[in-house]
Structure formats: C-alpha cells, structure tokens
C-alpha positions as CSV (number, residue, x, y, z in Angstrom):
1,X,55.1,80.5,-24.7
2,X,53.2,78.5,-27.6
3,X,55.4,75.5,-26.4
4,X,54.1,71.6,-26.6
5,X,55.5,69.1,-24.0
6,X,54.5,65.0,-24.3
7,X,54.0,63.5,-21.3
8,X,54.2,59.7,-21.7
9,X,51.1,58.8,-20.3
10,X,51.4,54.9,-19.5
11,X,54.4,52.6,-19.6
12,X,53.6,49.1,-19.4
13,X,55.8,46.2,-20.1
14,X,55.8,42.8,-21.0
15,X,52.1,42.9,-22.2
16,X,50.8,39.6,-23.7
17,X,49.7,39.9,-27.0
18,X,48.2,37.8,-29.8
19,X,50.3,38.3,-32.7
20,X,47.8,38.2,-35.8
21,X,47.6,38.6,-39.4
22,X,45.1,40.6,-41.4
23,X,44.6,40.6,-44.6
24,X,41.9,43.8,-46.5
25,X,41.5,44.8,-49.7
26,X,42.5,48.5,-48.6
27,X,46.0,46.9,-47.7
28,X,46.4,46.7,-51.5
29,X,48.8,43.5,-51.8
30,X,50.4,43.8,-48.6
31,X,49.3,42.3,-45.5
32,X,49.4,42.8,-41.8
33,X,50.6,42.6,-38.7
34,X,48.3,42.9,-36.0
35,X,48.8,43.2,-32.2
36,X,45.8,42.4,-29.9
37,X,45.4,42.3,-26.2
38,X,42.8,42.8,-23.5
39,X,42.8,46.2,-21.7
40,X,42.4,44.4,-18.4
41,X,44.0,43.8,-14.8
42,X,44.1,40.4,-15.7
43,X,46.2,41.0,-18.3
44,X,49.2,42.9,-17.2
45,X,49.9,44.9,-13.9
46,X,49.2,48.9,-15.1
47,X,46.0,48.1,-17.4
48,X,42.6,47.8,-16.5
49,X,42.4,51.5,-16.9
50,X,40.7,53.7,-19.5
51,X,43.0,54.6,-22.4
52,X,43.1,57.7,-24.2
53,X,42.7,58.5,-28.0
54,X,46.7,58.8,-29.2
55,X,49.9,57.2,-30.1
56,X,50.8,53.8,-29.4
57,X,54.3,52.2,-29.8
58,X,55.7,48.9,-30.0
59,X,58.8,47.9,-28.4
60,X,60.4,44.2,-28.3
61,X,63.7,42.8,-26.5
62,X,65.7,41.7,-29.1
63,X,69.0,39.3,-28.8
64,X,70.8,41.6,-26.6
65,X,67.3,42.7,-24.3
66,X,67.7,45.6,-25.5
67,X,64.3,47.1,-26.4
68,X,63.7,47.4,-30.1
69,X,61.3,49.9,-31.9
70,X,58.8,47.5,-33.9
71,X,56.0,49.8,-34.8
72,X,53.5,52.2,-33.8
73,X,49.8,52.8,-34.6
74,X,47.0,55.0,-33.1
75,X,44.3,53.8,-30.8
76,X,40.8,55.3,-30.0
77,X,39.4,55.9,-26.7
78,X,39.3,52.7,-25.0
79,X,37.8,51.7,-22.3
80,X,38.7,49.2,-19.9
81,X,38.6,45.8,-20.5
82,X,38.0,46.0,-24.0
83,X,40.2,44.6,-26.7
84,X,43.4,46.6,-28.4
85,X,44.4,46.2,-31.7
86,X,47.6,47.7,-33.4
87,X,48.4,47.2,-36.5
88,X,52.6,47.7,-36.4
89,X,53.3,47.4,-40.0
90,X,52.6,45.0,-42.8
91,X,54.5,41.4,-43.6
92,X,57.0,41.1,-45.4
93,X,56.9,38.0,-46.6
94,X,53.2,37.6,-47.2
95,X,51.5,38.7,-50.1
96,X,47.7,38.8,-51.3
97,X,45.7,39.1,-54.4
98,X,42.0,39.6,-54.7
99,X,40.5,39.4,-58.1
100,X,37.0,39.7,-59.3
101,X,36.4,36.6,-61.7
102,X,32.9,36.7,-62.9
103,X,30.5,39.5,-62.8
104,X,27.1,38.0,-63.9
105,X,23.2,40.6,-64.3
106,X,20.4,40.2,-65.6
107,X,18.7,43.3,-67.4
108,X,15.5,44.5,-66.2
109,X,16.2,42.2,-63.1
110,X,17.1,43.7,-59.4
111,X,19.9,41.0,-59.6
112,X,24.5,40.4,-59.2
113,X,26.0,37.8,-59.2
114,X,29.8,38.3,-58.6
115,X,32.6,35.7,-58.3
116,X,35.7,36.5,-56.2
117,X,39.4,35.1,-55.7
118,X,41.5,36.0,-52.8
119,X,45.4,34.4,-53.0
120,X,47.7,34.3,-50.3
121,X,51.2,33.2,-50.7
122,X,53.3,32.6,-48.1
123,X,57.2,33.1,-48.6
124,X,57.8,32.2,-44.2
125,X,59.3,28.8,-43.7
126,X,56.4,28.2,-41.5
127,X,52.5,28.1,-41.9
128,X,50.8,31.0,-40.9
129,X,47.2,31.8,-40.3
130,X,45.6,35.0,-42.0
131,X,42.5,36.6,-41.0
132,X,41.0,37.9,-44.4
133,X,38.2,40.5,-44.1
134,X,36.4,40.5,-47.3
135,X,33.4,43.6,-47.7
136,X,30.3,43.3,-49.1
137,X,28.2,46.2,-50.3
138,X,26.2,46.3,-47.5
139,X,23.6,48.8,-48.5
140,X,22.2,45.6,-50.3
141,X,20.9,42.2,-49.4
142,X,23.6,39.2,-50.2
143,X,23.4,35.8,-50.0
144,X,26.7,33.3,-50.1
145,X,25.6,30.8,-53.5
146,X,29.5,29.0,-52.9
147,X,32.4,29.1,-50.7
148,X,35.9,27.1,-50.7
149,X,36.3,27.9,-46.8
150,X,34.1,28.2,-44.2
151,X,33.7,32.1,-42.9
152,X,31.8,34.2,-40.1
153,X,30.3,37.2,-40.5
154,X,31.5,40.1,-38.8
155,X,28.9,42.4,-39.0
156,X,26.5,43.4,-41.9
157,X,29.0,43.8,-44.3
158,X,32.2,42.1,-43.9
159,X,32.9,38.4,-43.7
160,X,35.8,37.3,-42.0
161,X,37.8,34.2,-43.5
162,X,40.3,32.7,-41.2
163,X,42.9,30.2,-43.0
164,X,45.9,28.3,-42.6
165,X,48.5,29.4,-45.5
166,X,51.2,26.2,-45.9
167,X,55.1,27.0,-45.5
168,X,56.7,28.6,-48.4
169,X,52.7,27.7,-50.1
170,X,49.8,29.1,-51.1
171,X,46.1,29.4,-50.7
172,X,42.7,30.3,-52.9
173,X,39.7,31.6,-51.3
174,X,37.0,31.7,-53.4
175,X,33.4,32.5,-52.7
176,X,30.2,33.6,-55.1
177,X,28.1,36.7,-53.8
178,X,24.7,37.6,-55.0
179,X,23.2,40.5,-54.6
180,X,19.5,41.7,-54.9
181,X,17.8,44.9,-54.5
C-alpha cells in the first residue's frame, strides 16, 4: 500500500556519443558537458524506440572496466530517431565570462546598440571546442553591426558560436547587436 517501485526501463550499453561543450549565460561562469547521440537503430542495438519523459544516467568503464557513475540529467519525450542531449555536469577546468561593454541609445529614437564580450579560458592541456549559445531579445528585431567569429543562428533568438579555445589559452568573442523596435 502507497508503495513506489522503479522499474529500469532501458539498459543500453556502449552507446556512441559526441562529447560536447556548451557554454550559456544561465551556466553563470561554469560551463558544460554535453552528451549527444541519435535515438536510432543505427546507432546502438536497443534504440530506435520512443523514449519516455524521466531520468537518464551516465555510466563510463574506467581503468578497471568497472562502470563509473559520471552524471545524470532528465530527458523529454523523445521520439525515435531524434537527437539526445545530456548535459552530465559542468567542466572543471573551463571557465567563461560574458560582459556587456557598451550600451549605446538614442532618445526619442526606437534604437540599441549593445556591445558584448564572451571569454573562455581554458585550464586542459589540450584545445577544446566550446559551443557558446548567446540570446538575443527576441521579441525585437536585431541585426549583427560586428563580429570577431563567424556564428549561425539557431533560431530567432539565439546565435550559436562554435570556437576553438588553445591549450592552457584563452579566447574573446565579441560581437555588436542592434536592436530596433
């Protein structure tokens, strides 16, 4: 009576993912680490089949094989063969800042001009490549005046920045936004 059993639902091993990371303002300073793969046959035997809204867990074989609990998130209904993403945690040697350097209007005009600085630093002995997703207010029209790296945009609001960060380095995006109403 008024008892609650989990049932593990699927258990599917050695799933190929892309390892990614993911850089948003609502990270604060932190950034991270994303999972991706394809719910799909063609990935990995035991996919390919709708997967429910609910808890998701990350498990790798470390030294030993032994399987290792690396992080969990929770995924929405998902249907299949459509992409996954988990975010397992944030890096812990990556770090961003994003600072707003100008802020530039006009009174009486329907007009904003802002300047923007994203940092990463990287503290990994290797390069790494950081997927930055910067929003825009959305609910107005915006057009790019400068850029330092080339970016796509991800839907109406958000434009995605996808840069190499040197070794034990650092990089500067910076773009200039203006808005007009």
């Amino acid at each position: 009576d008024k008892q609650i059993k989990q049932i593990e639902l699927i258990n599917v091993e050695n799933i190929p993912v892309t390892r990614r990371y993911l850089c948003r303002p609502n990270f604060g300073n932190r950034v991270g680490v994303v999972m991706e793969f394809e719910n799909s046959k063609q990935t990995c035997q035991g996919l390919g089949v709708p997967l429910p809204k609910g808890p998701f867990r990350v498990y790798l074989a470390d030294a030993d094989d032994q399987n290792e609990f690396v992080g969990s998130d929770a995924i929405d209904h998902t249907p299949k063969d459509e992409p996954v993403r988990i975010r397992i945690g944030y890096a812990f040697d990556l770090v961003s800042d994003r600072v707003q350097t100008a802020n530039r209007r006009k009174a009486g005009r329907n007009w904003n001009e802002q300047d923007w600085k994203i940092t990463l630093r990287n503290h990994k002995d290797q390069p790494v490549t950081v997927v930055v997703e910067e929003p825009l207010q959305g609910y107005l029209n915006w057009k790019i005046l400068k850029k330092s790296h080339e970016y796509t945009k991800k839907d109406f609001r958000t434009l995605d920045f996808e840069v190499e960060v040197p070794a034990n380095g650092q990089t500067d995006i910076t773009y200039t936004v203006e808005y007009t109403w």
